[in-house]
Structures are given as structure tokens and as C-alpha cells.
Coordinates of N, CA and C in Angstrom, one line a residue:
M22 N 1.5 23.6 -10.6 CA 2.0 22.2 -10.9 C 2.3 22.3 -12.4
S23 N 3.4 21.8 -12.5 CA 4.0 21.9 -14.0 C 4.0 20.4 -14.7
I24 N 4.1 20.4 -16.0 CA 4.1 19.1 -16.6 C 5.1 18.2 -15.9
F25 N 6.3 18.7 -15.4 CA 7.2 17.9 -14.8 C 6.9 17.2 -13.6
H26 N 5.9 18.0 -13.0 CA 5.4 17.1 -11.7 C 4.5 16.2 -12.1
F27 N 3.5 16.2 -13.0 CA 2.6 15.4 -13.6 C 3.5 13.9 -13.9
A28 N 4.6 14.4 -14.6 CA 5.4 13.3 -15.3 C 6.2 12.4 -13.9
L29 N 6.3 13.0 -12.9 CA 7.0 12.4 -11.9 C 5.9 11.7 -11.1
V30 N 4.7 12.1 -11.2 CA 3.8 11.1 -10.4 C 3.2 10.1 -11.3
G31 N 3.0 10.3 -12.6 CA 2.9 9.2 -13.6 C 4.1 8.2 -13.7
I32 N 5.1 8.7 -13.8 CA 6.3 7.5 -13.6 C 6.4 6.8 -12.5
G33 N 6.1 7.5 -11.2 CA 6.0 6.8 -10.0 C 5.1 5.6 -10.0
G34 N 3.8 6.2 -10.5 CA 2.7 5.5 -10.5 C 2.9 4.2 -11.4
F35 N 3.6 4.4 -12.4 CA 4.0 3.0 -13.2 C 4.6 2.1 -12.6
F36 N 5.7 2.5 -12.0 CA 6.5 1.5 -11.3 C 5.9 1.0 -9.8
G37 N 5.0 1.8 -9.4 CA 4.4 1.2 -8.0 C 3.2 0.3 -8.5
S38 N 2.5 0.5 -9.6 CA 1.7 -0.6 -10.2 C 2.0 -1.6 -10.4
M39 N 3.2 -1.6 -11.1 CA 4.0 -2.8 -11.5 C 4.3 -3.8 -10.4
A40 N 5.0 -3.2 -9.2 CA 5.5 -3.7 -8.0 C 4.4 -4.3 -7.4
R41 N 3.3 -3.7 -7.4 CA 2.0 -4.1 -6.7 C 1.3 -5.5 -7.5
F42 N 1.3 -5.3 -8.9 CA 0.8 -6.5 -9.5 C 2.0 -7.7 -9.4
A43 N 3.3 -7.5 -9.2 CA 4.1 -8.6 -9.3 C 4.1 -9.2 -8.0
I44 N 3.7 -8.4 -6.8 CA 3.7 -8.9 -5.2 C 2.3 -9.7 -5.1
S45 N 1.4 -9.0 -5.7 CA 0.1 -9.8 -5.3 C -0.2 -11.0 -6.3
R46 N 0.3 -10.9 -7.5 CA 0.4 -12.1 -8.1 C 1.2 -13.4 -7.6
K47 N 2.5 -13.1 -7.1 CA 3.2 -14.0 -6.4 C 2.4 -14.4 -5.2
Y48 N 2.2 -13.6 -4.2 CA 1.7 -14.1 -2.9 C 0.3 -14.6 -2.9
N49 N -0.6 -13.9 -3.7 CA -2.0 -14.3 -3.6 C -2.2 -15.8 -4.4
S50 N -1.3 -15.9 -5.5 CA -1.5 -17.6 -5.8 C -1.0 -18.6 -4.8
I51 N -0.2 -18.2 -3.8 CA 0.4 -19.3 -2.9 C -0.9 -19.5 -1.9
E52 N -1.4 -18.5 -1.5 CA -2.4 -18.6 -0.3 C -3.8 -18.2 -1.1
K53 N -4.8 -19.0 -1.2 CA -6.0 -18.9 -1.5 C -7.1 -18.4 -0.7
T54 N -7.0 -18.6 0.7 CA -8.1 -18.2 1.5 C -7.8 -16.8 1.9
L55 N -6.8 -16.1 2.3 CA -6.3 -14.9 2.3 C -5.7 -14.1 1.4
P56 N -5.8 -12.9 1.0 CA -5.1 -12.3 0.1 C -3.9 -11.6 0.8
I57 N -2.8 -12.5 0.7 CA -1.6 -12.4 1.5 C -0.8 -11.2 0.7
G58 N -0.9 -11.2 -0.5 CA -0.2 -10.1 -1.4 C -0.7 -9.0 -1.1
T59 N -1.9 -8.7 -0.9 CA -2.5 -7.6 -1.0 C -2.1 -6.9 0.7
I60 N -2.1 -7.7 1.7 CA -1.6 -7.5 2.9 C -0.4 -7.0 3.1
I61 N 0.5 -7.8 2.2 CA 1.9 -7.4 2.0 C 2.1 -5.9 1.5
V62 N 1.4 -5.7 0.3 CA 1.5 -4.4 -0.3 C 0.9 -3.0 0.6
N63 N -0.2 -3.4 1.1 CA -0.8 -2.4 1.9 C 0.2 -2.1 3.2
L64 N 0.4 -3.2 3.9 CA 1.1 -2.9 5.0 C 2.6 -2.3 4.9
S65 N 3.3 -2.6 3.9 CA 4.5 -2.0 3.4 C 4.4 -0.8 3.0
G66 N 3.3 -0.6 2.3 CA 3.1 0.7 1.8 C 2.8 1.9 2.9
A67 N 2.1 1.4 4.0 CA 1.7 2.1 5.0 C 2.9 2.7 5.5
F68 N 3.8 1.7 6.0 CA 5.1 2.0 6.5 C 5.8 3.1 5.7
L69 N 5.9 2.6 4.4 CA 6.8 3.3 3.5 C 6.3 4.8 3.3
L70 N 5.1 5.0 3.2 CA 4.4 6.4 3.2 C 4.5 7.2 4.2
G71 N 4.4 6.4 5.5 CA 4.9 7.2 6.6 C 6.3 7.6 6.8
L72 N 7.0 6.8 6.3 CA 8.4 7.2 6.1 C 8.8 8.4 5.3
L73 N 8.1 8.2 4.3 CA 8.4 9.3 3.3 C 7.9 10.7 3.8
T74 N 6.6 10.5 4.5 CA 6.0 11.9 5.2 C 6.7 12.3 6.4
G75 N 7.4 11.5 6.9 CA 7.9 11.9 8.3 C 9.4 12.4 7.9
A76 N 10.1 11.9 6.9 CA 11.4 12.5 6.6 C 11.4 13.7 5.9
H77 N 10.1 14.6 5.8 CA 10.0 16.0 5.3 C 11.0 15.9 4.0
L78 N 10.7 15.4 2.8 CA 11.6 15.3 1.8 C 11.1 16.5 0.6
D79 N 12.0 16.6 -0.3 CA 11.7 17.6 -1.1 C 10.5 17.5 -2.0
Q80 N 9.7 18.3 -2.5 CA 8.5 18.3 -3.0 C 8.4 17.1 -4.2
N81 N 9.6 17.2 -5.1 CA 9.8 16.4 -6.2 C 9.7 15.0 -5.9
Y82 N 10.6 14.7 -4.9 CA 10.7 13.3 -4.2 C 9.5 12.8 -3.9
L83 N 8.5 13.8 -3.1 CA 7.3 13.3 -2.5 C 6.3 13.0 -3.8
L84 N 6.4 14.0 -4.6 CA 5.5 13.5 -5.9 C 5.7 12.1 -6.6
F85 N 7.2 11.8 -6.8 CA 7.2 10.6 -7.3 C 7.1 9.3 -6.5
A86 N 7.8 9.3 -5.3 CA 7.6 8.3 -4.4 C 6.6 8.5 -3.7
G87 N 5.8 9.3 -3.1 CA 4.6 9.2 -2.3 C 3.3 9.4 -3.4
T88 N 3.1 10.3 -3.8 CA 1.9 10.2 -4.7 C 2.0 9.4 -6.0
G89 N 3.0 9.1 -6.5 CA 3.1 8.3 -7.7 C 3.0 6.8 -7.4
F90 N 4.5 6.5 -6.8 CA 4.7 5.1 -6.4 C 3.8 4.6 -5.4
M91 N 3.8 5.2 -4.0 CA 3.0 4.6 -3.1 C 1.4 4.7 -3.5
G92 N 1.2 5.8 -4.2 CA -0.6 6.0 -4.5 C -0.7 4.6 -5.4
A93 N -0.1 4.5 -6.1 CA -0.4 3.2 -7.3 C 0.1 1.9 -6.4
F94 N 0.9 1.7 -5.8 CA 1.4 0.6 -5.0 C 0.4 -0.1 -4.1
T95 N -0.2 0.9 -3.2 CA -1.0 0.6 -2.2 C -2.5 0.5 -3.0
T96 N -3.3 -0.2 -2.5 CA -4.8 -0.3 -3.1 C -5.8 -0.4 -2.2
F97 N -6.4 0.7 -2.1 CA -7.7 0.6 -1.2 C -8.5 -0.1 -1.7
S98 N -8.9 0.2 -3.3 CA -10.0 -0.4 -3.8 C -10.0 -1.9 -3.8
T99 N -8.8 -2.3 -4.0 CA -8.8 -4.1 -3.8 C -9.0 -4.5 -2.7
L100 N -8.4 -3.9 -1.3 CA -8.9 -4.0 -0.1 C -10.2 -4.2 -0.1
K101 N -11.1 -3.4 -0.5 CA -12.7 -3.3 -0.5 C -13.2 -4.5 -1.3
L102 N -12.5 -4.8 -2.4 CA -13.0 -5.7 -3.2 C -13.0 -7.1 -2.8
E103 N -11.6 -7.3 -2.1 CA -11.2 -8.7 -1.4 C -12.2 -8.9 -0.3
T104 N -12.4 -7.8 0.8 CA -13.4 -7.8 1.7 C -14.7 -8.5 1.3
M105 N -15.3 -7.6 0.1 CA -16.6 -8.2 -0.2 C -16.6 -9.6 -0.7
Q106 N -15.4 -10.1 -1.4 CA -15.4 -11.4 -1.8 C -15.5 -12.4 -0.4
L107 N -14.7 -12.1 0.3 CA -14.5 -13.0 1.7 C -16.0 -13.0 2.1
H108 N -16.8 -11.8 2.4 CA -17.9 -11.6 3.0 C -19.0 -12.5 2.1
I109 N -19.0 -12.4 0.8 CA -19.9 -13.2 0.0 C -19.5 -14.7 -0.2
G110 N -18.3 -14.9 0.0 CA -17.9 -16.4 0.3 C -17.8 -17.0 1.7
Q111 N -18.6 -16.3 2.4 CA -18.8 -16.6 3.9 C -17.8 -17.1 4.4
K112 N -16.6 -16.5 4.4 CA -15.2 -16.9 5.0 C -15.0 -15.7 6.1
K113 N -16.2 -15.9 7.0 CA -16.1 -15.1 8.3 C -14.8 -15.0 9.1
K114 N -14.0 -16.0 9.3 CA -12.9 -16.0 9.9 C -11.7 -15.3 9.1
A115 N -11.7 -15.5 8.1 CA -10.7 -14.8 7.0 C -11.1 -13.7 6.8
L116 N -12.3 -13.0 6.9 CA -12.6 -11.8 6.6 C -12.4 -10.8 7.9
I117 N -12.5 -11.3 9.3 CA -12.3 -10.7 10.2 C -10.8 -10.5 10.2
L118 N -9.8 -11.7 10.2 CA -8.5 -11.6 10.2 C -7.9 -10.7 9.3
Y119 N -8.6 -10.2 7.9 CA -8.0 -9.6 6.8 C -8.0 -8.1 7.3
I120 N -9.4 -7.8 7.7 CA -9.8 -6.6 8.0 C -8.7 -5.9 9.5
G121 N -8.8 -7.0 10.6 CA -7.9 -6.7 11.4 C -6.6 -6.5 11.2
I122 N -5.8 -7.3 10.5 CA -4.5 -7.2 10.2 C -4.3 -5.9 9.4
T123 N -5.2 -5.6 8.3 CA -5.0 -4.6 7.4 C -5.0 -3.3 8.2
Y124 N -6.0 -3.0 9.0 CA -6.2 -1.9 9.7 C -5.4 -1.5 11.0
V125 N -5.4 -2.5 11.8 CA -4.7 -2.4 13.1 C -3.0 -2.2 12.4
F126 N -2.7 -3.0 11.9 CA -1.1 -3.2 11.7 C -0.9 -1.9 10.7
G127 N -1.9 -1.5 9.8 CA -1.6 -0.5 8.7 C -1.4 0.8 9.4
I128 N -2.0 1.3 10.5 CA -2.2 2.3 11.1 C -0.9 2.1 12.1
F129 N -0.6 1.4 12.6 CA 0.7 1.2 13.6 C 1.8 1.4 12.7
L130 N 1.9 0.7 11.4 CA 3.1 0.7 10.7 C 3.5 2.1 9.9
A131 N 2.1 2.7 9.5 CA 2.2 4.2 9.2 C 2.7 5.1 10.2
F132 N 2.4 5.0 11.4 CA 2.9 5.8 12.6 C 4.3 5.3 12.8
L133 N 4.8 4.3 12.7 CA 6.2 3.8 13.1 C 7.0 4.3 12.0
G134 N 6.6 4.3 10.6 CA 7.2 5.0 9.5 C 7.5 6.5 9.5
Y135 N 6.4 6.9 10.1 CA 6.6 8.5 10.2 C 7.5 8.9 11.3
L136 N 7.5 8.0 12.5 CA 8.5 8.3 13.5 C 10.0 7.8 13.1
T137 N 10.2 7.0 12.2 CA 11.5 6.6 11.5 C 11.8 7.7 10.8
G138 N 10.9 8.1 9.8 CA 11.2 9.2 8.8 C 11.6 10.4 9.7
N139 N 11.2 10.7 10.6 CA 11.4 11.9 11.4 C 12.7 11.9 12.1
N140 N 13.1 10.7 12.2 CA 14.4 10.7 13.0 C 15.8 10.5 11.9
I141 N 15.5 10.4 10.9 CA 16.5 10.2 9.7 C 17.3 11.5 9.5

């Protein structure tokens, strides 16, 4: 792995984290019960990462878009934090809905993205 590869991941990560911040800030401020911004980010990220993987792209593109952008864009740690916040706040319906939407649709969208990428 060269310095160029690290730069691709870092630059992609910068843009991915900025996109996640903007989306989460916009949509989480609208809906206070359910973290809609994180759901949007993680579900779209699952589809897009599946798409990138299925498309069998060049290593440099995967490092920038897959590892860098998508790695910073999607957020497993925020998912866990918000899950705990819903649990601590005793918002059981929102907690079940959040976990269900994220995992069920996330796996489905990653698979759909992979199939789509495979057919490009």
C-alpha cells in the first residue's frame, strides 16, 4: 500500500464524513423521536457499498469510494449510540423500529446494490 492509497482513503473519508454530517444534521433535527438522518445514511450507504462491491471496480476507486467515502459516510458507532439512547430513554417502539429498519432493510439494500453493481 502506497502513500497514494492512503491519500485516496483519507480524501474519500473527508467527503464521506462531511456528507454524513450534513444529512444527519438536517434530518435528525426534523424528527426528534427516531434518528432519521442516521437511517438514511446507513441504508443508502449499504446500497451504495453493495453497488461498488458488485461492480468489481478498480482498486483505487474502491479505496476512495468504498473504504474512504462509504467508510466515513456510514456509521456503525452512531447506530449503537442512538440505540442505547432510545433504550435509556425507554422509547421501546422507536428502538424496535430503528433496529428493524436498519438491519432488515440494510441487508436487503446491500444485496440489491451488489446485484445492481454486478449487472452494470
